[in-house]
Amino acid sequence: FWLGWWLEPLLSGDYPAAMRRNVGERLPSFSPEQRELLIGSIDLLGINHYSTHMVRDVADGERGDASSGWEADQHVVATFGAGWPQAASPWQRSYPAGLRGLLNWVAARYKGDIYVTENGWSCNSFTAAAAAADQEQLDYYTGYTEQVRLALVEDGVPVRGYFGWSLLDNFEWADGYSKRFGLYYVNYTTQQRTPKKAAAWWKETRSAC
């Protein structure tokens, strides 16, 4: 319902079996001509990944994660693991091994190049001094990039690129300017940029390559 909704039609020409089972006739059907256009039409796969969930099936009479919409159609309850570090965004926890698992899951189904197009940590630091000392963001990046390395080197997943989100603090959708993902803290009044700890780590890592 998250990745398969969009990826599976490009691989097999149809929606995932779980979606067909749960959603039924509300899902459109593809004609043979449409299937032919869909299958193999992808040149590379870009994955935006920020957090991992643990899921279980809903019990009889249980509502699950939502009362309506696609989230209800999943028929699951999604939770976070106990002790997973909490980001500034309520929907985000840090569990680096989840990204390695995702990359392997995708590679087992998709035989092409994979890029991690977004991966980053929303910070609670609202002053330049606090941002410069932000250890949580650094821990997130070191943990997640290590899992990407393991997926590439040990598991043979064809990861061809990794992009952190983001270079600068910016306008984050419905959260506006309240959540800060940038490697550089931005004073929105003066526009002054202050590098966070993770920015220095990225510089050192890149220089060593």
Short mmCIF file of C-alpha atoms in Angstrom, two decimals:
data_model
loop_
_atom_site.label_atom_id
_atom_site.label_comp_id
_atom_site.label_asym_id
_atom_site.label_seq_id
_atom_site.Cartn_x
_atom_site.Cartn_y
_atom_site.Cartn_z
CA PHE A 1 0.00 0.00 0.00
CA TRP A 2 2.99 2.30 0.25
CA LEU A 3 5.64 1.25 -2.23
CA GLY A 4 3.86 -1.60 -3.99
CA TRP A 5 0.92 0.60 -5.00
CA TRP A 6 3.21 2.46 -7.39
CA LEU A 7 6.00 -0.02 -8.07
CA GLU A 8 4.17 -3.29 -8.68
CA PRO A 9 2.27 -2.09 -11.79
CA LEU A 10 5.62 -1.15 -13.35
CA LEU A 11 6.98 -4.63 -12.68
CA SER A 12 4.03 -6.96 -13.22
CA GLY A 13 1.37 -4.80 -14.84
CA ASP A 14 -1.02 -5.05 -11.90
CA TYR A 15 -1.50 -3.88 -8.33
CA PRO A 16 -0.20 -6.02 -5.43
CA ALA A 17 -2.31 -9.03 -4.54
CA ALA A 18 -2.96 -7.60 -1.06
CA MET A 19 -4.45 -4.47 -2.60
CA ARG A 20 -6.63 -6.49 -4.95
CA ARG A 21 -7.84 -8.55 -2.00
CA ASN A 22 -8.54 -5.63 0.34
CA VAL A 23 -9.75 -2.98 -2.09
CA GLY A 24 -11.48 -5.13 -4.67
CA GLU A 25 -13.44 -3.49 -7.47
CA ARG A 26 -12.53 0.00 -6.31
CA LEU A 27 -9.14 -0.55 -7.93
CA PRO A 28 -9.07 0.01 -11.69
CA SER A 29 -8.09 -2.79 -14.04
CA PHE A 30 -5.38 -2.46 -16.66
CA SER A 31 -6.02 -3.41 -20.26
CA PRO A 32 -3.50 -5.64 -22.08
CA GLU A 33 -2.25 -2.56 -23.93
CA GLN A 34 -1.77 -0.66 -20.66
CA ARG A 35 0.06 -3.59 -19.10
CA GLU A 36 2.43 -3.71 -22.03
CA LEU A 37 3.20 -0.01 -21.60
CA LEU A 38 3.68 -0.35 -17.84
CA ILE A 39 5.88 -3.43 -17.52
CA GLY A 40 9.56 -2.55 -17.67
CA SER A 41 8.92 1.16 -18.22
CA ILE A 42 11.13 2.16 -15.31
CA ASP A 43 14.79 3.10 -15.88
CA LEU A 44 15.78 3.47 -12.23
CA LEU A 45 14.09 3.45 -8.86
CA GLY A 46 14.29 6.33 -6.40
CA ILE A 47 13.25 5.66 -2.80
CA ASN A 48 12.39 8.29 -0.21
CA HIS A 49 12.87 6.74 3.23
CA TYR A 50 12.71 8.40 6.63
CA SER A 51 11.35 5.88 9.11
CA THR A 52 10.26 2.28 9.63
CA HIS A 53 7.06 0.83 11.06
CA MET A 54 6.26 -2.51 12.60
CA VAL A 55 2.86 -3.76 11.47
CA ARG A 56 0.38 -6.45 12.44
CA ASP A 57 -2.98 -7.49 11.08
CA VAL A 58 -6.03 -5.92 12.67
CA ALA A 59 -7.94 -8.16 15.05
CA ASP A 60 -11.64 -8.89 14.64
CA GLY A 61 -13.61 -5.76 15.47
CA GLU A 62 -10.48 -3.59 15.60
CA ARG A 63 -10.48 -0.41 13.54
CA GLY A 64 -6.81 -0.27 12.65
CA ASP A 65 -4.94 2.89 11.70
CA ALA A 66 -7.89 4.76 10.17
CA SER A 67 -11.65 4.57 9.75
CA SER A 68 -11.63 5.37 6.04
CA GLY A 69 -9.35 5.86 3.04
CA TRP A 70 -6.35 3.90 1.86
CA GLU A 71 -4.91 3.63 5.38
CA ALA A 72 -8.02 1.74 6.50
CA ASP A 73 -7.77 -0.49 3.43
CA GLN A 74 -4.41 -1.79 4.63
CA HIS A 75 -6.10 -3.69 7.51
CA VAL A 76 -3.04 -3.28 9.70
CA VAL A 77 -1.94 -1.53 12.86
CA ALA A 78 1.42 0.23 12.47
CA THR A 79 3.64 0.96 15.46
CA PHE A 80 7.20 1.98 16.29
CA GLY A 81 9.67 -0.12 18.21
CA ALA A 82 10.19 0.62 21.89
CA GLY A 83 13.21 2.83 22.38
CA TRP A 84 13.52 4.00 18.78
CA PRO A 85 14.75 7.63 18.93
CA GLN A 86 12.05 10.23 18.24
CA ALA A 87 12.60 13.03 15.72
CA ALA A 88 10.97 16.45 15.86
CA SER A 89 8.35 15.13 13.44
CA PRO A 90 5.89 12.86 15.30
CA TRP A 91 5.79 10.39 12.40
CA GLN A 92 9.54 9.75 12.46
CA ARG A 93 11.67 7.37 14.51
CA SER A 94 15.21 6.21 13.86
CA TYR A 95 15.73 2.53 13.01
CA PRO A 96 18.63 2.32 10.52
CA ALA A 97 18.33 -1.43 9.88
CA GLY A 98 14.90 -0.78 8.41
CA LEU A 99 16.45 0.89 5.36
CA ARG A 100 18.73 -2.08 4.68
CA GLY A 101 15.72 -4.37 4.90
CA LEU A 102 13.76 -2.18 2.52
CA LEU A 103 16.59 -2.07 -0.02
CA ASN A 104 16.85 -5.86 0.03
CA TRP A 105 13.08 -6.24 -0.31
CA VAL A 106 13.07 -3.97 -3.34
CA ALA A 107 16.13 -5.62 -4.92
CA ALA A 108 14.44 -9.02 -4.72
CA ARG A 109 11.61 -7.68 -6.88
CA TYR A 110 13.26 -5.05 -9.07
CA LYS A 111 16.38 -5.86 -11.10
CA GLY A 112 17.69 -2.37 -11.74
CA ASP A 113 19.60 0.52 -10.22
CA ILE A 114 18.31 1.90 -6.92
CA TYR A 115 18.82 5.39 -5.52
CA VAL A 116 17.97 6.61 -2.04
CA THR A 117 16.58 9.96 -3.15
CA GLU A 118 15.59 11.29 0.29
CA ASN A 119 16.73 10.34 3.78
CA GLY A 120 17.03 12.74 6.70
CA TRP A 121 16.23 13.64 10.30
CA SER A 122 13.97 16.44 11.52
CA CYS A 123 15.60 18.38 14.33
CA ASN A 124 14.31 20.15 17.42
CA SER A 125 17.09 22.75 17.42
CA PHE A 126 15.70 26.26 17.06
CA THR A 127 18.90 28.22 17.73
CA ALA A 128 22.16 28.25 15.81
CA ALA A 129 24.09 27.10 18.88
CA ALA A 130 21.80 24.13 19.45
CA ALA A 131 21.92 23.23 15.77
CA ALA A 132 25.72 23.26 15.70
CA ALA A 133 25.73 20.67 18.52
CA ASP A 134 22.96 18.45 17.12
CA GLN A 135 24.09 14.89 17.85
CA GLU A 136 20.79 13.19 16.96
CA GLN A 137 20.97 14.18 13.30
CA LEU A 138 24.59 13.01 13.10
CA ASP A 139 23.68 9.67 14.69
CA TYR A 140 20.85 9.25 12.19
CA TYR A 141 23.06 9.85 9.16
CA THR A 142 25.93 7.67 10.36
CA GLY A 143 23.54 4.85 11.18
CA TYR A 144 21.56 4.99 7.96
CA THR A 145 24.49 5.40 5.58
CA GLU A 146 26.18 2.43 7.24
CA GLN A 147 23.11 0.33 6.48
CA VAL A 148 23.19 1.49 2.86
CA ARG A 149 26.86 0.47 2.71
CA LEU A 150 26.04 -2.97 4.10
CA ALA A 151 23.21 -3.41 1.62
CA LEU A 152 25.60 -2.56 -1.22
CA VAL A 153 28.78 -4.35 -0.10
CA GLU A 154 27.47 -7.37 1.80
CA ASP A 155 24.05 -7.93 0.22
CA GLY A 156 24.83 -6.93 -3.35
CA VAL A 157 21.96 -4.47 -3.64
CA PRO A 158 22.65 -2.18 -6.64
CA VAL A 159 22.46 1.11 -4.73
CA ARG A 160 23.92 3.74 -7.07
CA GLY A 161 23.34 6.90 -5.07
CA TYR A 162 22.26 8.38 -1.75
CA PHE A 163 20.84 11.86 -1.15
CA GLY A 164 20.31 13.37 2.29
CA TRP A 165 17.35 15.60 2.99
CA SER A 166 18.20 18.35 3.05
CA LEU A 167 21.07 20.79 2.54
CA LEU A 168 19.25 23.68 4.23
CA ASP A 169 16.33 24.04 6.62
CA ASN A 170 13.32 24.79 4.45
CA PHE A 171 9.52 24.89 4.17
CA GLU A 172 8.34 21.38 5.06
CA TRP A 173 4.87 20.94 3.58
CA ALA A 174 2.11 21.20 6.23
CA ASP A 175 4.73 21.67 8.97
CA GLY A 176 5.93 24.91 7.41
CA TYR A 177 9.17 26.13 8.98
CA SER A 178 8.61 24.33 12.29
CA LYS A 179 10.59 21.20 11.34
CA ARG A 180 14.26 21.47 10.40
CA PHE A 181 15.84 18.77 8.23
CA GLY A 182 18.76 20.82 6.95
CA LEU A 183 22.44 20.06 7.33
CA TYR A 184 22.68 23.81 7.71
CA TYR A 185 20.57 25.69 10.22
CA VAL A 186 18.86 28.72 8.65
CA ASN A 187 17.96 31.86 10.60
CA TYR A 188 14.82 32.76 8.67
CA THR A 189 15.04 36.40 9.77
CA THR A 190 18.66 37.09 8.79
CA GLN A 191 19.12 34.16 6.35
CA GLN A 192 22.40 33.29 8.12
CA ARG A 193 23.44 29.64 7.68
CA THR A 194 25.11 27.64 10.44
CA PRO A 195 26.51 24.15 9.76
CA LYS A 196 25.26 21.38 12.03
CA LYS A 197 27.50 18.57 13.28
CA ALA A 198 26.30 16.30 10.50
CA ALA A 199 27.46 18.80 7.87
CA ALA A 200 31.06 18.52 9.09
CA TRP A 201 30.77 14.73 9.09
CA TRP A 202 29.49 14.74 5.51
CA LYS A 203 32.42 16.92 4.46
CA GLU A 204 34.94 14.57 6.07
CA THR A 205 33.24 11.50 4.62
CA ARG A 206 33.15 12.96 1.12
CA SER A 207 36.81 14.00 1.33
CA ALA A 208 37.79 10.45 2.26
CA CYS A 209 36.13 8.95 -0.83
#
